[in-house]
Amino acid sequence: METEDAAECSRVLAVADGLFYAHGIQAVGMDRIRDAAGVSLKRLYRCFPSKAALVEAYLRTRDEWARNELSAYLTGIESPRERILGVFDWLHAWAQGADFHGCAFLNAYGELASGSEGVVRAVRDHKSALRRYLRHLAGTTAARDPETLAAQLALLLDGALSGAHVSGTAAPALDARAVAATLLDASGAGRPAPA
Amino acid sequence: METEDAAECSRVLAVADGLFYAHGIQAVGMDRIRDAAGVSLKRLYRCFPSKAALVEAYLRTRDEWARNELSAYLTGIESPRERILGVFDWLHAWAQGADFHGCAFLNAYGELASGSEGVVRAVRDHKSALRRYLRHLAGTTAARDPETLAAQLALLLDGALSGAHVSGTAAPALDARAVAATLLDASGAGRPAPA
DNA sequence: TAGTCTAGAGAACGCACGTTCTCAAGCGCG
DNA sequence: CGCGCTTGAGAACGTGCGTTCTCTAGACTA
């Protein structure tokens, strides 16, 4: 029953994740989550003591999801340059899906930044984790200044996410890819990584 | 009284603009706007028949404000290249101000996209107007593909706005400026504009 | 079988907020 | 002076929603 509870809570979280991401957090009430998950409110509140707790769990889930998806997508790509460009290919593929609704973190930030300290923390944590990952990727190239390169790539990612979301097309991901290629060319990243 | 009414409505709009932008649209109720503007609810509703109408007026105001500010900032800069880089200098200056809270349109989109057709239209109108302006600036350079350059600059702008908002620093604007410089160098924009 | 404990379904509560209504005060006009 | 119209301030209403409470039905135990 311990494990049953955990499984149920996971299912609730998965349902909430889908609804929050698709329709926004404020637009989805606890009743709707209850109906979609097929549990009673009592059980729902046993899993997550408040909507705020559920929202934070949702953001943690999204963070893990994005990082797992991205690193899985990049697995097997040998060239550092191609791995970085692959970030934008991944985004392009994601943005083409019918279930794409932009960056869950930027959305949550816009909805709840004023009034929820936990959300602000979760968003910043996610962005800095992503930044570290890009820094890591930049470090595998011969770029003269990997830190700056990572900041610029993060910028492109945010811009492409916003642009794709608002415009409803995946084109900004390709624009961002082209910009990244230009940056890599200009940064000296074309040469093999230093020892 | 015609003009008095108009002046009062303008004042209401200015107050609403400040509150909406600083705290978010959902977080600011009509009562708060009434108190801050010092008018009765009746007069408020005479100026704007609903909160939705007020929000749309707010977005139109912001659109005009941003475009006027930007073009004023760029006035007098002769070099096409410097004018484009100036866009990011302007953003950097804006983002350093205490009253900076990111892009009003991206914020509104995140808050209200699901459930307000008018907001979606206003956001897209603003973004495409900005895009046309960047396209115009790109056209004054010798860039081989001004359309693509404009798309890339728009991307940088969105990314820098998001990044500056979430991080609470103006640094992303400078990152974006550096990327823009690299793009201009790579696009052939350094040469004088073609006849 | 009788008693007790649990869980589920949904009603109920409290609050926030957009919008409308009430009521009284002020002011022009016959 | 007296009548009606407008205005302002705030109460009131309806709704939505997060959270809690109630009531009933079933299961387990002695």
Coordinates of C-alpha atoms in Angstrom, one line a residue, chain A residues 70 73-74 77 80-96 100 130 133-134 137 149-161 164 170-184, chain B residues 155-156 179:
Chain A
L70 CA 17.7 16.6 -24.0
Y73 CA 18.6 13.3 -27.7
L74 CA 22.2 14.3 -27.6
I77 CA 26.4 12.7 -31.1
P80 CA 30.9 19.0 -29.7
R81 CA 29.7 21.4 -32.3
E82 CA 26.9 19.0 -33.5
R83 CA 25.9 18.4 -29.9
I84 CA 25.4 22.1 -29.3
L85 CA 23.4 22.4 -32.6
G86 CA 21.5 19.3 -31.5
V87 CA 20.1 21.3 -28.6
F88 CA 18.2 23.4 -31.1
D89 CA 17.3 20.4 -33.2
W90 CA 15.7 18.9 -30.2
L91 CA 13.9 22.1 -29.5
H92 CA 12.7 22.2 -33.0
A93 CA 11.3 18.7 -32.8
W94 CA 9.7 19.4 -29.5
A95 CA 8.1 22.7 -30.8
Q96 CA 6.6 20.9 -33.7
F100 CA 4.1 22.1 -27.2
L130 CA 20.3 24.4 -17.9
Y133 CA 24.6 22.0 -18.9
L134 CA 25.2 24.4 -21.7
L137 CA 28.7 21.5 -23.7
L149 CA 29.2 31.1 -25.1
A150 CA 26.9 29.3 -22.6
A151 CA 25.2 32.5 -21.7
Q152 CA 24.6 33.3 -25.3
L153 CA 23.2 29.8 -26.0
A154 CA 20.9 30.1 -23.0
L155 CA 19.7 33.4 -24.5
L156 CA 19.0 31.7 -27.8
L157 CA 17.1 28.9 -26.1
D158 CA 14.9 31.3 -24.1
G159 CA 14.3 33.4 -27.2
A160 CA 13.4 30.4 -29.3
L161 CA 11.1 29.0 -26.7
A164 CA 7.9 29.4 -30.9
A170 CA 8.8 25.9 -34.7
A171 CA 10.7 28.3 -37.0
P172 CA 12.4 30.2 -34.2
A173 CA 14.2 27.0 -33.2
L174 CA 15.8 26.9 -36.6
D175 CA 16.7 30.6 -36.5
A176 CA 18.3 30.0 -33.1
R177 CA 20.2 27.0 -34.6
A178 CA 21.5 29.2 -37.3
V179 CA 22.6 31.9 -34.8
A180 CA 24.3 29.2 -32.7
A181 CA 26.2 28.0 -35.7
T182 CA 27.4 31.5 -36.4
L183 CA 28.5 31.9 -32.8
L184 CA 30.4 28.6 -32.9
Chain B
L155 CA 14.9 36.1 -31.2
L156 CA 17.7 37.8 -29.3
V179 CA 25.6 38.0 -30.3

